């Protein structure tokens, strides 16, 4: 399948792996955000809205994704890989509202983020311009988005290659171990797209998606894994290479690490390798 991400509204899920927000220093941002369950994700945030209306902040109209580089944000010091599984959905809608999502394919996503206190909205730390995020060009087709589907056998690994040395950056984690996944995640995303309010770090997404029926697909990066001790304390520098892999569990972690070094992998591995650069290198 071929998809044009530049034509899709793109979103991320905050707090879908227990412990990540605490490691990222963002738990306090969501202290007053009520959830139906203790382990529920905290919010759905926008990273890009194409052909946006006047209600959408200007920065969200810039396409931020790249499959080969991250441009270091000017004036910032602390950015981190956010290793995730990203999913492209077909949108189902009626009377201007999204009524369902059909998963089409999935792959490695880097929801790269600036770490800074006091940002009023999550999205302000996510899209700082071109090449500020990542999504692999190698995607895996969804046969079904449940325990019987191929995605149930997939894992997420991430690495930082610095001065020729490979470091584990995020904990190697199973996709099925997200707090919300499969049908439960889809129901939650649909609810947030239609009813999330503009309060605290959250935004009113329905107001951004007026005339929803013109968007045939959406992209959702479904949540970052927890960091290793190295990932938790090491921020990205110019010249680093970041790697996120969404891979079939038939491979070992060592094999995935070797693929990361090569920058190439078999077709059943979605690999995302990005170099940290300054400016438009």
Short mmCIF file of C-alpha atoms in Angstrom, two decimals:
data_model
loop_
_atom_site.label_atom_id
_atom_site.label_comp_id
_atom_site.label_asym_id
_atom_site.label_seq_id
_atom_site.Cartn_x
_atom_site.Cartn_y
_atom_site.Cartn_z
CA UNK A 1 0.00 0.00 0.00
CA UNK A 2 1.14 3.54 -0.77
CA UNK A 3 0.06 6.38 1.50
CA UNK A 4 0.70 10.11 1.45
CA UNK A 5 1.16 11.19 5.06
CA UNK A 6 1.06 14.84 3.96
CA UNK A 7 -2.67 14.44 3.25
CA UNK A 8 -3.53 12.95 6.65
CA UNK A 9 -4.24 14.52 10.02
CA UNK A 10 -1.58 13.10 12.36
CA UNK A 11 -1.86 12.49 16.08
CA UNK A 12 -0.05 10.98 19.03
CA UNK A 13 -1.26 9.25 22.18
CA UNK A 14 0.07 10.52 25.51
CA UNK A 15 0.55 8.11 28.41
CA UNK A 16 -0.19 4.76 26.80
CA UNK A 17 2.76 2.95 28.41
CA UNK A 18 2.81 2.94 32.21
CA UNK A 19 5.76 4.93 33.52
CA UNK A 20 6.73 6.84 30.37
CA UNK A 21 5.25 10.20 31.38
CA UNK A 22 6.99 10.01 34.75
CA UNK A 23 10.34 9.31 33.06
CA UNK A 24 9.78 12.17 30.61
CA UNK A 25 8.96 14.60 33.43
CA UNK A 26 5.49 15.19 32.02
CA UNK A 27 3.24 13.46 34.56
CA UNK A 28 2.55 16.77 36.34
CA UNK A 29 1.18 18.21 33.08
CA UNK A 30 -1.66 15.70 33.25
CA UNK A 31 -2.31 15.83 36.98
CA UNK A 32 -5.74 17.40 36.45
CA UNK A 33 -6.72 15.37 33.37
CA UNK A 34 -9.47 12.93 34.35
CA UNK A 35 -9.51 9.43 32.80
CA UNK A 36 -12.13 6.68 32.97
CA UNK A 37 -9.56 4.11 34.10
CA UNK A 38 -6.34 4.46 36.05
CA UNK A 39 -4.20 3.06 33.22
CA UNK A 40 -6.01 4.90 30.41
CA UNK A 41 -4.01 7.18 28.08
CA UNK A 42 -4.14 10.83 29.08
CA UNK A 43 -4.79 12.62 25.81
CA UNK A 44 -4.72 12.54 22.02
CA UNK A 45 -2.61 15.39 20.65
CA UNK A 46 -2.19 16.72 17.09
CA UNK A 47 1.16 16.79 15.31
CA UNK A 48 0.00 17.85 11.81
CA UNK A 49 -3.28 18.98 10.27
CA UNK A 50 -3.25 19.37 6.44
CA UNK A 51 -5.36 22.02 4.69
CA UNK A 52 -6.23 23.28 8.15
CA UNK A 53 -8.91 25.81 9.05
CA UNK A 54 -8.27 29.03 10.94
CA UNK A 55 -8.80 27.34 14.32
CA UNK A 56 -5.63 25.26 13.90
CA UNK A 57 -2.40 26.84 15.21
CA UNK A 58 -0.07 27.81 12.37
CA UNK A 59 2.77 25.49 13.42
CA UNK A 60 0.51 22.42 13.04
CA UNK A 61 0.16 23.21 9.33
CA UNK A 62 3.86 22.43 8.71
CA UNK A 63 4.52 18.80 7.72
CA UNK A 64 6.97 17.51 10.36
CA UNK A 65 7.75 13.93 9.28
CA UNK A 66 10.93 12.56 7.73
CA UNK A 67 12.19 9.01 7.27
CA UNK A 68 15.90 9.89 7.40
CA UNK A 69 16.63 12.93 9.59
CA UNK A 70 15.65 15.05 12.56
CA UNK A 71 16.51 18.76 12.41
CA UNK A 72 17.62 19.85 15.87
CA UNK A 73 15.28 22.55 17.20
CA UNK A 74 16.97 25.95 17.36
CA UNK A 75 17.41 27.27 20.89
CA UNK A 76 16.57 23.95 22.57
CA UNK A 77 18.85 21.56 24.43
CA UNK A 78 16.80 18.56 25.45
CA UNK A 79 15.17 16.37 22.82
CA UNK A 80 14.52 12.65 23.07
CA UNK A 81 13.51 9.79 20.82
CA UNK A 82 9.96 8.65 21.49
CA UNK A 83 9.92 5.07 20.16
CA UNK A 84 6.44 4.05 19.09
CA UNK A 85 4.28 1.97 16.81
CA UNK A 86 2.44 4.19 14.35
CA UNK A 87 -0.77 3.11 12.61
CA UNK A 88 -2.48 4.42 9.47
CA UNK A 89 -6.26 4.13 9.64
CA UNK A 90 -9.05 4.49 7.13
CA UNK A 91 -11.64 6.86 8.59
CA UNK A 92 -15.31 5.92 8.77
CA UNK A 93 -17.62 8.90 9.19
CA UNK A 94 -21.21 9.98 9.23
CA UNK A 95 -22.79 13.44 9.52
CA UNK A 96 -19.41 15.12 9.86
CA UNK A 97 -18.21 12.93 12.74
CA UNK A 98 -15.73 10.07 12.77
CA UNK A 99 -17.62 6.91 13.71
CA UNK A 100 -14.85 4.33 13.37
CA UNK A 101 -11.30 3.58 12.25
CA UNK A 102 -10.10 0.69 10.10
CA UNK A 103 -6.39 -0.14 10.61
CA UNK A 104 -4.53 -0.46 7.30
CA UNK A 105 -0.83 -0.72 8.18
CA UNK A 106 1.67 -0.02 10.94
CA UNK A 107 5.33 0.80 11.33
CA UNK A 108 8.13 2.40 13.32
CA UNK A 109 7.45 5.92 14.56
CA UNK A 110 9.67 8.46 16.33
CA UNK A 111 7.39 10.95 18.06
CA UNK A 112 10.50 13.01 18.87
CA UNK A 113 9.88 15.49 21.66
CA UNK A 114 11.36 18.59 23.28
CA UNK A 115 11.62 18.35 27.06
CA UNK A 116 10.71 21.67 28.59
CA UNK A 117 8.45 22.72 31.41
CA UNK A 118 5.58 25.12 31.06
CA UNK A 119 4.46 24.38 27.49
CA UNK A 120 0.67 24.96 27.58
CA UNK A 121 -0.10 22.26 24.97
CA UNK A 122 1.58 18.93 24.22
CA UNK A 123 1.73 19.72 20.52
CA UNK A 124 4.09 22.65 21.16
CA UNK A 125 6.79 20.15 22.12
CA UNK A 126 6.17 17.91 19.13
CA UNK A 127 6.14 19.91 15.89
CA UNK A 128 8.89 22.52 15.68
CA UNK A 129 9.05 22.49 11.88
CA UNK A 130 10.16 20.27 9.01
CA UNK A 131 11.87 16.98 9.94
CA UNK A 132 10.96 17.14 13.63
CA UNK A 133 9.34 13.69 13.72
CA UNK A 134 9.76 10.34 12.02
CA UNK A 135 7.75 7.56 10.39
CA UNK A 136 9.27 4.63 8.54
CA UNK A 137 8.83 4.25 4.79
CA UNK A 138 8.74 0.47 5.35
CA UNK A 139 5.27 -0.47 6.61
CA UNK A 140 3.56 -3.72 7.59
CA UNK A 141 0.05 -4.43 6.29
CA UNK A 142 -2.58 -5.13 8.96
CA UNK A 143 -4.40 -8.43 8.47
CA UNK A 144 -6.48 -7.77 11.59
CA UNK A 145 -5.99 -5.38 14.49
CA UNK A 146 -6.49 -7.77 17.38
CA UNK A 147 -4.93 -10.70 19.23
CA UNK A 148 -5.27 -12.88 16.12
CA UNK A 149 -3.48 -10.42 13.84
CA UNK A 150 0.18 -10.31 12.89
CA UNK A 151 0.67 -7.13 14.92
CA UNK A 152 0.20 -9.16 18.10
CA UNK A 153 3.62 -10.74 17.42
CA UNK A 154 5.42 -7.41 17.03
CA UNK A 155 7.73 -5.56 19.37
CA UNK A 156 9.25 -2.06 19.57
CA UNK A 157 12.96 -1.48 20.04
CA UNK A 158 14.99 1.71 19.81
CA UNK A 159 18.66 2.59 19.69
CA UNK A 160 20.96 5.58 19.69
CA UNK A 161 24.14 5.28 17.64
CA UNK A 162 26.73 7.76 18.91
CA UNK A 163 30.39 7.78 17.86
CA UNK A 164 29.94 4.31 16.39
CA UNK A 165 28.56 2.79 19.61
CA UNK A 166 25.02 1.39 19.75
CA UNK A 167 23.00 2.06 22.89
CA UNK A 168 19.57 0.67 23.80
CA UNK A 169 17.42 3.81 24.18
CA UNK A 170 13.93 2.48 24.97
CA UNK A 171 12.90 -0.72 26.69
CA UNK A 172 12.26 -3.48 24.14
CA UNK A 173 8.47 -3.79 24.49
CA UNK A 174 5.61 -5.80 22.96
CA UNK A 175 2.97 -3.88 21.00
CA UNK A 176 0.31 -5.92 22.81
CA UNK A 177 1.53 -4.48 26.13
CA UNK A 178 0.25 -0.97 25.44
CA UNK A 179 -2.27 0.04 28.11
CA UNK A 180 -4.89 0.54 25.37
CA UNK A 181 -4.54 -1.46 22.17
CA UNK A 182 -6.71 -2.93 19.41
CA UNK A 183 -10.47 -2.32 19.67
CA UNK A 184 -10.19 -0.55 23.01
CA UNK A 185 -7.64 1.88 21.58
CA UNK A 186 -9.74 2.55 18.48
CA UNK A 187 -12.83 3.33 20.57
CA UNK A 188 -10.77 5.69 22.74
CA UNK A 189 -9.23 7.50 19.75
CA UNK A 190 -12.65 7.96 18.09
CA UNK A 191 -14.05 9.36 21.34
CA UNK A 192 -11.16 11.81 21.72
CA UNK A 193 -11.38 12.98 18.09
CA UNK A 194 -15.03 13.82 18.58
CA UNK A 195 -15.20 15.05 22.15
CA UNK A 196 -11.82 15.99 23.64
CA UNK A 197 -12.04 19.46 25.20
CA UNK A 198 -9.59 22.34 25.04
CA UNK A 199 -8.38 22.27 28.62
CA UNK A 200 -4.98 21.96 30.26
CA UNK A 201 -2.49 20.33 27.85
CA UNK A 202 -5.34 18.96 25.67
CA UNK A 203 -6.86 20.46 22.50
CA UNK A 204 -10.32 20.40 20.94
CA UNK A 205 -9.61 18.13 17.98
CA UNK A 206 -13.12 18.20 16.53
CA UNK A 207 -12.74 21.94 15.91
CA UNK A 208 -9.56 21.20 13.94
CA UNK A 209 -11.26 18.55 11.83
CA UNK A 210 -14.29 20.37 10.51
CA UNK A 211 -15.49 18.72 7.27
CA UNK A 212 -14.02 15.47 8.56
CA UNK A 213 -15.26 13.52 5.56
CA UNK A 214 -12.53 15.02 3.38
CA UNK A 215 -9.91 13.07 5.33
CA UNK A 216 -9.92 9.48 4.10
CA UNK A 217 -7.05 8.41 6.36
CA UNK A 218 -5.47 9.47 9.62
CA UNK A 219 -2.16 8.57 11.27
CA UNK A 220 -1.84 7.82 14.98
CA UNK A 221 1.42 7.18 16.81
CA UNK A 222 0.03 5.10 19.66
CA UNK A 223 2.41 5.83 22.52
CA UNK A 224 6.06 5.85 23.58
CA UNK A 225 7.72 3.01 25.44
CA UNK A 226 9.63 3.47 28.69
CA UNK A 227 13.29 4.46 28.48
CA UNK A 228 16.34 2.49 29.50
CA UNK A 229 18.58 4.16 32.07
CA UNK A 230 20.70 5.40 29.16
CA UNK A 231 17.72 6.78 27.23
CA UNK A 232 16.32 8.49 30.31
CA UNK A 233 19.48 10.53 30.90
CA UNK A 234 20.95 11.05 27.42
CA UNK A 235 19.48 13.70 25.14
CA UNK A 236 20.12 13.85 21.41
CA UNK A 237 23.10 15.63 19.85
CA UNK A 238 23.98 16.65 16.32
CA UNK A 239 25.54 13.68 14.52
CA UNK A 240 23.63 11.04 16.50
CA UNK A 241 21.66 8.42 14.60
CA UNK A 242 18.31 7.43 16.08
CA UNK A 243 16.75 4.08 15.26
CA UNK A 244 13.25 2.77 15.98
CA UNK A 245 12.31 -0.76 14.93
CA UNK A 246 8.89 -2.39 14.98
CA UNK A 247 9.74 -6.02 14.46
CA UNK A 248 8.36 -9.54 14.45
CA UNK A 249 9.30 -11.37 17.65
CA UNK A 250 10.82 -14.22 15.63
CA UNK A 251 13.93 -12.00 15.55
CA UNK A 252 16.19 -11.56 18.58
CA UNK A 253 17.01 -8.17 20.06
CA UNK A 254 20.62 -8.68 18.92
CA UNK A 255 19.49 -9.22 15.33
CA UNK A 256 17.47 -6.00 15.46
CA UNK A 257 20.49 -4.16 16.85
CA UNK A 258 22.55 -5.47 13.93
CA UNK A 259 19.86 -4.26 11.47
CA UNK A 260 20.03 -0.85 13.15
CA UNK A 261 23.78 -0.63 12.52
CA UNK A 262 23.32 -1.65 8.86
CA UNK A 263 20.38 0.68 8.38
CA UNK A 264 18.58 -2.10 6.55
CA UNK A 265 16.24 -4.93 7.56
CA UNK A 266 13.99 -7.68 6.13
CA UNK A 267 10.53 -6.75 4.84
CA UNK A 268 8.79 -7.91 8.03
CA UNK A 269 10.75 -5.35 10.07
CA UNK A 270 9.74 -1.69 9.96
CA UNK A 271 12.99 0.24 10.48
CA UNK A 272 13.31 4.01 10.97
CA UNK A 273 16.84 5.47 10.96
CA UNK A 274 17.27 9.23 11.34
CA UNK A 275 20.38 11.37 11.62
CA UNK A 276 20.31 14.40 13.91
CA UNK A 277 21.32 17.42 11.83
CA UNK A 278 21.44 21.21 12.12
CA UNK A 279 19.50 23.28 9.59
CA UNK A 280 18.48 21.84 6.24
CA UNK A 281 21.47 19.54 5.78
#
